[in-house]
Tab-separated table of N, CA and C in Angstrom:
chain	number	residue	atom	x	y	z
A	1	MET	N	-6.202	-89.311	0.620
A	1	MET	CA	-6.380	-88.931	-1.542
A	1	MET	C	-7.465	-87.268	-1.297
A	2	PHE	N	-7.911	-87.510	-0.452
A	2	PHE	CA	-9.380	-86.393	-0.694
A	2	PHE	C	-8.721	-85.224	0.576
A	3	ILE	N	-8.256	-85.725	1.828
A	3	ILE	CA	-8.268	-85.171	2.234
A	3	ILE	C	-6.949	-84.295	2.264
A	4	ILE	N	-5.700	-84.612	1.867
A	4	ILE	CA	-4.873	-84.269	0.564
A	4	ILE	C	-5.040	-83.219	-0.725
A	5	LEU	N	-5.973	-83.592	-0.798
A	5	LEU	CA	-6.831	-82.834	-2.198
A	5	LEU	C	-7.480	-81.240	-1.931
A	6	VAL	N	-8.117	-81.736	-0.731
A	6	VAL	CA	-9.184	-80.240	0.613
A	6	VAL	C	-8.156	-79.542	0.720
A	7	ALA	N	-6.533	-80.014	1.479
A	7	ALA	CA	-5.718	-79.360	2.109
A	7	ALA	C	-4.905	-78.279	0.375
A	8	GLY	N	-5.155	-78.972	-0.420
A	8	GLY	CA	-4.068	-78.077	-1.035
A	8	GLY	C	-4.951	-77.441	-1.734
A	9	ALA	N	-5.795	-77.920	-2.396
A	9	ALA	CA	-6.911	-76.650	-2.819
A	9	ALA	C	-7.476	-75.554	-1.182
A	10	LEU	N	-7.759	-75.320	-0.146
A	10	LEU	CA	-7.083	-74.513	1.017
A	10	LEU	C	-6.366	-74.301	0.469
A	11	PHE	N	-4.990	-74.878	1.226
A	11	PHE	CA	-3.288	-74.351	0.284
A	11	PHE	C	-3.515	-73.442	-0.807
A	12	GLY	N	-4.018	-73.703	-1.833
A	12	GLY	CA	-3.821	-73.899	-3.098
A	12	GLY	C	-4.783	-72.030	-3.010
A	13	ALA	N	-5.326	-71.448	-2.249
A	13	ALA	CA	-6.988	-70.544	-2.323
A	13	ALA	C	-5.932	-69.386	-1.398
A	14	TRP	N	-5.647	-70.253	-0.252
A	14	TRP	CA	-5.338	-69.358	0.710
A	14	TRP	C	-4.008	-68.523	-0.294
A	15	TRP	N	-3.161	-69.129	-1.107
A	15	TRP	CA	-1.912	-68.425	-1.810
A	15	TRP	C	-2.046	-67.721	-1.890
A	16	ARG	N	-3.576	-67.289	-3.353
A	16	ARG	CA	-3.910	-67.035	-4.353
A	16	ARG	C	-4.277	-65.883	-3.746
A	17	VAL	N	-5.125	-65.353	-2.224
A	17	VAL	CA	-5.090	-64.088	-1.399
A	17	VAL	C	-4.610	-63.693	-1.135
A	18	GLU	N	-3.029	-65.116	-0.289
A	18	GLU	CA	-1.977	-64.117	-0.085
A	18	GLU	C	-1.223	-63.296	-0.741
A	19	ARG	N	-1.209	-64.201	-2.109
A	19	ARG	CA	-0.265	-63.003	-3.251
A	19	ARG	C	-1.220	-62.005	-3.624
A	20	ALA	N	-2.537	-61.631	-4.040
A	20	ALA	CA	-3.377	-60.960	-4.285
A	20	ALA	C	-3.734	-59.519	-3.153
A	21	ILE	N	-3.032	-60.030	-2.020
A	21	ILE	CA	-2.742	-59.367	-0.895
A	21	ILE	C	-1.620	-58.282	-0.407
A	22	THR	N	-0.471	-58.988	-1.276
A	22	THR	CA	0.784	-58.711	-1.534
A	22	THR	C	0.550	-57.802	-2.600
A	23	ALA	N	0.388	-57.431	-3.192
A	23	ALA	CA	0.261	-56.751	-4.075
A	23	ALA	C	-1.012	-55.966	-4.239
A	24	ALA	N	-2.114	-55.771	-3.564
A	24	ALA	CA	-2.827	-54.860	-3.113
A	24	ALA	C	-1.404	-53.673	-2.727
A	25	LYS	N	-1.110	-54.444	-1.301
A	25	LYS	CA	-0.079	-53.453	-0.716
A	25	LYS	C	0.462	-52.652	-1.031
A	26	ALA	N	1.797	-53.686	-2.360
A	26	ALA	CA	2.994	-52.991	-2.921
A	26	ALA	C	1.788	-51.993	-4.147
A	27	GLU	N	0.539	-51.756	-4.707
A	27	GLU	CA	0.415	-50.685	-5.347
A	27	GLU	C	-0.317	-49.494	-4.440
A	28	MET	N	-0.499	-49.988	-3.272
A	28	MET	CA	-0.479	-48.776	-2.108
A	28	MET	C	0.061	-48.096	-1.687
A	29	ALA	N	1.398	-49.699	-1.115
A	29	ALA	CA	2.525	-48.522	-0.952
A	29	ALA	C	3.453	-47.270	-2.102
A	30	GLY	N	3.085	-47.882	-3.077
A	30	GLY	CA	2.959	-46.908	-4.817
A	30	GLY	C	2.318	-45.916	-4.663
A	31	ALA	N	1.343	-46.105	-4.564
A	31	ALA	CA	-0.226	-44.939	-4.417
A	31	ALA	C	0.793	-44.181	-3.804
A	32	VAL	N	0.955	-44.325	-2.779
A	32	VAL	CA	0.845	-43.114	-1.438
A	32	VAL	C	2.499	-42.834	-1.652
A	33	THR	N	3.449	-43.232	-1.730
A	33	THR	CA	4.837	-42.978	-2.690
A	33	THR	C	4.770	-41.898	-3.567
A	34	ALA	N	3.694	-41.729	-5.000
A	34	ALA	CA	3.621	-40.586	-5.338
A	34	ALA	C	3.262	-40.045	-4.731
A	35	ALA	N	1.112	-40.375	-4.116
A	35	ALA	CA	1.161	-39.416	-3.371
A	35	ALA	C	1.810	-38.090	-2.870
A	36	LYS	N	2.842	-39.092	-1.643
A	36	LYS	CA	3.532	-38.530	-0.953
A	36	LYS	C	4.692	-36.922	-2.201
A	37	GLN	N	5.211	-37.353	-2.592
A	37	GLN	CA	5.207	-36.538	-4.261
A	37	GLN	C	5.200	-35.587	-4.591
A	38	GLU	N	3.601	-36.394	-4.885
A	38	GLU	CA	2.878	-35.349	-5.409
A	38	GLU	C	2.338	-33.775	-4.506
A	39	ALA	N	2.608	-34.589	-2.862
A	39	ALA	CA	2.329	-33.618	-1.661
A	39	ALA	C	2.562	-32.748	-0.980
A	40	SER	N	4.408	-33.207	-2.152
A	40	SER	CA	5.752	-32.913	-1.230
A	40	SER	C	6.036	-31.160	-2.092
A	41	GLY	N	5.673	-32.230	-3.973
A	41	GLY	CA	5.728	-31.109	-4.688
A	41	GLY	C	4.904	-29.937	-4.629
A	42	GLN	N	3.951	-30.092	-3.808
A	42	GLN	CA	3.139	-28.860	-4.087
A	42	GLN	C	3.156	-27.659	-2.833
A	43	VAL	N	3.757	-28.620	-1.762
A	43	VAL	CA	3.824	-27.780	-0.360
A	43	VAL	C	5.611	-26.923	-0.854
A	44	ASN	N	6.250	-27.247	-1.677
A	44	ASN	CA	7.722	-26.712	-2.107
A	44	ASN	C	6.878	-25.598	-2.632
A	45	ALA	N	6.147	-25.413	-3.392
A	45	ALA	CA	5.569	-24.794	-4.403
A	45	ALA	C	4.347	-23.040	-3.907
A	46	ALA	N	3.852	-23.902	-3.173
A	46	ALA	CA	3.073	-23.257	-1.870
A	46	ALA	C	4.093	-22.440	-1.211
A	47	ALA	N	5.396	-23.082	-0.586
A	47	ALA	CA	6.411	-22.150	-0.090
A	47	ALA	C	6.735	-20.907	-0.871
A	48	ALA	N	7.102	-21.388	-2.275
A	48	ALA	CA	7.672	-20.442	-2.653
A	48	ALA	C	7.172	-19.165	-2.971
A	49	ILE	N	5.632	-19.504	-3.510
A	49	ILE	CA	4.391	-18.825	-3.338
A	49	ILE	C	4.737	-17.901	-2.388
A	50	ALA	N	4.555	-17.984	-1.300
A	50	ALA	CA	4.312	-17.595	-0.304
A	50	ALA	C	5.636	-16.471	0.372
A	51	SER	N	6.936	-17.445	-0.379
A	51	SER	CA	8.046	-16.716	0.082
A	51	SER	C	8.367	-15.232	-0.569
A	52	LEU	N	7.453	-15.530	-2.122
A	52	LEU	CA	7.628	-14.687	-3.319
A	52	LEU	C	6.986	-13.531	-2.492
A	53	THR	N	5.563	-13.705	-2.137
A	53	THR	CA	4.428	-12.607	-1.666
A	53	THR	C	4.615	-12.300	-0.742
A	54	GLN	N	6.153	-12.503	0.332
A	54	GLN	CA	6.479	-11.784	1.085
A	54	GLN	C	7.471	-11.036	0.716
A	55	VAL	N	8.006	-11.345	-1.044
A	55	VAL	CA	8.736	-10.051	-0.903
A	55	VAL	C	8.234	-9.606	-1.132
A	56	GLN	N	6.815	-9.698	-1.699
A	56	GLN	CA	6.106	-8.360	-2.945
A	56	GLN	C	6.012	-7.506	-2.595
A	57	LEU	N	5.173	-7.950	-0.818
A	57	LEU	CA	4.439	-7.150	-0.573
A	57	LEU	C	5.710	-6.288	1.172
A	58	ALA	N	6.443	-6.502	0.904
A	58	ALA	CA	7.404	-5.850	1.583
A	58	ALA	C	7.862	-4.920	0.410
A	59	GLU	N	8.195	-4.957	-0.378
A	59	GLU	CA	8.533	-3.509	-1.659
A	59	GLU	C	7.315	-3.017	-1.340
A	60	HIS	N	5.992	-3.333	-1.171
A	60	HIS	CA	5.094	-2.445	-1.898
A	60	HIS	C	4.549	-2.181	-0.101
A	61	LYS	N	4.887	-2.124	0.912
A	61	LYS	CA	5.337	-1.427	2.021
A	61	LYS	C	5.793	-0.359	2.080
A	62	LEU	N	6.931	-0.859	1.454
A	62	LEU	CA	8.236	0.663	0.998
A	62	LEU	C	7.957	1.403	-0.103
A	63	HIS	N	7.610	1.248	-1.007
A	63	HIS	CA	7.010	1.811	-2.574
A	63	HIS	C	5.847	3.423	-1.583
A	64	VAL	N	5.128	2.497	-0.840
A	64	VAL	CA	3.834	2.913	-0.177
A	64	VAL	C	4.449	4.031	0.840
A	65	ALA	N	5.570	3.887	1.762
A	65	ALA	CA	5.568	4.217	2.623
A	65	ALA	C	6.312	5.754	1.822
A	66	GLU	N	8.162	5.671	1.254
A	66	GLU	CA	7.794	6.517	0.556
A	66	GLU	C	7.292	7.539	-0.416
A	67	THR	N	6.665	6.949	-0.927
A	67	THR	CA	5.419	7.586	-2.146
A	67	THR	C	4.016	8.338	-0.849
A	68	TYR	N	3.440	7.879	-0.960
A	68	TYR	CA	2.431	8.347	0.292
A	68	TYR	C	2.375	9.268	1.513
A	69	ILE	N	1.552	9.943	2.078
A	69	ILE	CA	1.883	10.527	2.952
A	69	ILE	C	0.775	10.110	4.113
A	70	THR	N	1.293	10.279	4.908
A	70	THR	CA	0.362	9.678	6.726
A	70	THR	C	-0.334	10.428	6.763
A	71	LYS	N	-1.622	10.244	7.303
A	71	LYS	CA	-2.276	11.241	7.896
A	71	LYS	C	-2.365	12.857	8.845
A	72	GLN	N	-1.208	11.730	9.577
A	72	GLN	CA	-0.488	13.642	10.587
A	72	GLN	C	0.549	13.954	9.186
A	73	GLY	N	1.338	13.441	8.451
A	73	GLY	CA	1.920	14.767	7.406
A	73	GLY	C	1.134	15.154	6.406
A	74	MET	N	-0.074	14.454	6.550
A	74	MET	CA	-1.148	15.490	5.212
A	74	MET	C	-1.458	16.970	6.493
A	75	ARG	N	-1.873	15.844	7.881
A	75	ARG	CA	-2.405	17.883	8.807
A	75	ARG	C	-0.932	18.781	8.813
A	76	GLU	N	0.410	18.070	9.311
A	76	GLU	CA	0.957	19.022	9.378
A	76	GLU	C	1.528	19.729	8.200
A	77	THR	N	1.102	19.461	6.554
A	77	THR	CA	1.579	20.232	5.903
A	77	THR	C	-0.087	21.135	5.511
A	78	ARG	N	-0.724	20.969	5.520
A	78	ARG	CA	-2.166	21.750	5.590
A	78	ARG	C	-2.223	22.945	7.080
A	79	ASP	N	-1.770	22.905	7.843
A	79	ASP	CA	-1.349	23.327	8.707
A	79	ASP	C	0.121	24.037	8.771
A	80	GLU	N	0.630	24.141	7.852
A	80	GLU	CA	1.286	24.605	7.385
A	80	GLU	C	1.200	25.868	6.324
A	81	ILE	N	-0.383	25.170	4.469
A	81	ILE	CA	-0.166	26.085	4.374
A	81	ILE	C	-1.377	27.071	5.044
A	82	MET	N	-2.122	26.606	5.911
A	82	MET	CA	-3.197	27.296	6.312
A	82	MET	C	-2.013	28.634	7.039
A	83	SER	N	-1.264	27.860	7.880
A	83	SER	CA	-0.835	29.406	8.109
A	83	SER	C	0.117	30.475	7.439
A	84	GLY	N	0.601	29.842	6.810
A	84	GLY	CA	1.573	30.682	5.174
A	84	GLY	C	0.262	31.750	4.949
A	85	ILE	N	-1.911	30.687	4.387
A	85	ILE	CA	-2.273	32.174	4.334
A	85	ILE	C	-2.405	32.591	4.926
A	86	LYS	N	-2.846	32.105	6.010
A	86	LYS	CA	-3.107	33.901	7.028
A	86	LYS	C	-2.263	34.927	7.657
A	87	GLY	N	-1.208	34.342	6.884
A	87	GLY	CA	0.239	35.330	7.226
A	87	GLY	C	-0.216	36.168	6.154
A	88	LEU	N	-0.097	36.052	4.607
A	88	LEU	CA	-0.953	36.556	3.704
A	88	LEU	C	-1.906	37.302	4.133
A	89	SER	N	-2.999	36.992	4.688
A	89	SER	CA	-3.926	37.643	4.605
A	89	SER	C	-3.830	38.843	5.583
A	90	GLU	N	-3.011	39.172	6.918
A	90	GLU	CA	-2.540	39.412	7.946
A	90	GLU	C	-1.468	41.016	7.122
A	91	ARG	N	-0.759	40.509	6.201
A	91	ARG	CA	-0.467	40.957	5.479
A	91	ARG	C	-1.266	42.262	4.071
A	92	GLN	N	-2.232	41.668	4.054
A	92	GLN	CA	-2.897	42.102	2.696
A	92	GLN	C	-3.819	42.889	3.832
A	93	ASP	N	-4.732	43.048	5.261
A	93	ASP	CA	-5.272	43.521	5.339
A	93	ASP	C	-3.734	45.196	6.115
A	94	LEU	N	-3.024	45.015	6.772
A	94	LEU	CA	-1.861	45.767	6.382
A	94	LEU	C	-1.838	46.454	5.029
A	95	MET	N	-1.139	46.381	3.884
A	95	MET	CA	-1.146	47.023	2.990
A	95	MET	C	-2.495	47.901	2.725
A	96	ASN	N	-3.745	47.152	3.204
A	96	ASN	CA	-4.542	48.161	3.348
A	96	ASN	C	-5.229	49.229	3.953
A	97	GLN	N	-4.659	48.810	5.530
A	97	GLN	CA	-4.768	50.189	6.638
A	97	GLN	C	-3.597	50.911	5.881
A	98	ARG	N	-2.404	51.252	5.166
A	98	ARG	CA	-1.779	51.666	4.779
A	98	ARG	C	-1.737	52.961	3.737
A	99	MET	N	-2.975	51.688	2.463
A	99	MET	CA	-3.349	52.237	1.091
A	99	MET	C	-4.059	53.551	2.018
A	100	ASP	N	-5.210	52.891	3.239
A	100	ASP	CA	-5.748	54.202	3.496
A	100	ASP	C	-5.383	55.525	4.006
A	101	ASN	N	-4.146	54.725	4.986
A	101	ASN	CA	-3.989	56.331	5.850
A	101	ASN	C	-2.953	56.911	4.698
A	102	ILE	N	-2.705	56.774	3.508
A	102	ILE	CA	-2.349	57.558	2.571
A	102	ILE	C	-3.239	58.391	2.026
A	103	VAL	N	-4.516	57.478	1.405
A	103	VAL	CA	-5.272	58.341	1.119
A	103	VAL	C	-6.262	58.892	2.020
A	104	GLY	N	-5.876	58.348	2.542
A	104	GLY	CA	-7.085	59.052	4.211
A	104	GLY	C	-5.750	60.612	4.285
A	105	SER	N	-4.681	60.280	4.614
A	105	SER	CA	-3.129	62.119	4.771
A	105	SER	C	-3.361	63.046	3.385
A	106	MET	N	-3.742	62.065	2.413
A	106	MET	CA	-3.956	63.028	1.115
A	106	MET	C	-5.340	63.979	1.040
A	107	LEU	N	-5.827	63.054	1.795
A	107	LEU	CA	-7.485	63.883	1.520
A	107	LEU	C	-7.622	65.806	2.569
A	108	GLU	N	-6.465	64.636	3.741
A	108	GLU	CA	-6.565	65.881	4.720
A	108	GLU	C	-6.086	66.816	4.207
A	109	GLN	N	-5.171	67.397	3.678
A	109	GLN	CA	-3.960	67.937	3.997
A	109	GLN	C	-4.209	69.389	2.765
A	110	PRO	N	-4.189	70.360	3.614
A	110	PRO	CA	-4.314	71.278	2.508
A	110	PRO	C	-3.692	71.434	2.312
A	111	PRO	N	-4.407	72.214	0.996
A	111	PRO	CA	-3.803	72.664	-0.870
A	111	PRO	C	-2.429	72.686	-1.157
A	112	SER	N	-1.004	72.876	-1.229
A	112	SER	CA	-0.574	73.682	-1.090
A	112	SER	C	-0.121	74.504	-1.589
A	113	THR	N	0.371	75.880	-0.488
A	113	THR	CA	0.686	77.295	-0.767
A	113	THR	C	1.480	77.826	-2.116
A	114	LYS	N	1.979	77.305	-2.946
A	114	LYS	CA	2.873	77.342	-3.352
A	114	LYS	C	2.681	78.875	-4.171
A	115	PRO	N	3.205	79.577	-4.280
A	115	PRO	CA	3.075	81.181	-5.280
A	115	PRO	C	2.835	80.022	-7.049
A	116	ARG	N	1.844	80.446	-7.480
A	116	ARG	CA	1.390	80.000	-8.658
A	116	ARG	C	2.275	81.388	-9.659
A	117	ARG	N	3.064	80.197	-11.023
A	117	ARG	CA	3.843	81.587	-12.116
A	117	ARG	C	2.548	81.364	-13.184
A	118	SER	N	3.350	82.554	-13.372
A	118	SER	CA	1.572	82.797	-14.567
A	118	SER	C	2.573	83.009	-15.962
A	119	ARG	N	1.828	83.208	-16.471
A	119	ARG	CA	3.033	83.335	-18.307
A	119	ARG	C	2.337	85.021	-18.940
A	120	SER	N	3.194	84.747	-19.309
A	120	SER	CA	3.278	86.385	-19.652
A	120	SER	C	3.256	86.148	-20.992
A	121	THR	N	2.406	87.157	-21.986
A	121	THR	CA	2.255	86.803	-23.285
A	121	THR	C	3.251	87.897	-23.157
A	122	GLY	N	4.525	88.085	-23.814
A	122	GLY	CA	4.509	89.459	-24.425
A	122	GLY	C	5.929	89.580	-24.590
């Protein structure tokens, strides 16, 4: 009887430990499932944010390409402006030479020998 009692006690203890292990396994499986679902939700949210960021970056790149000028474009524009200014400067120099020529020719011409009319009083 004592052996049956000891065997029953050992079996009862073993049964309780096994039940506790099974409950812990079930609890851990539930926690793992919840963690997987939470992680899956976070991954989906991160993927959505990444996709949105890619779209916004593409829109910004397009805006920059349409709105701002490149260094090469800036150089070309600057060169065009500088050549225009140089052309104006050359025209100004030609105008000054022409004016000098006109004034010089006026100073070099002898006074005209037109007969002067005198007013007669009478």
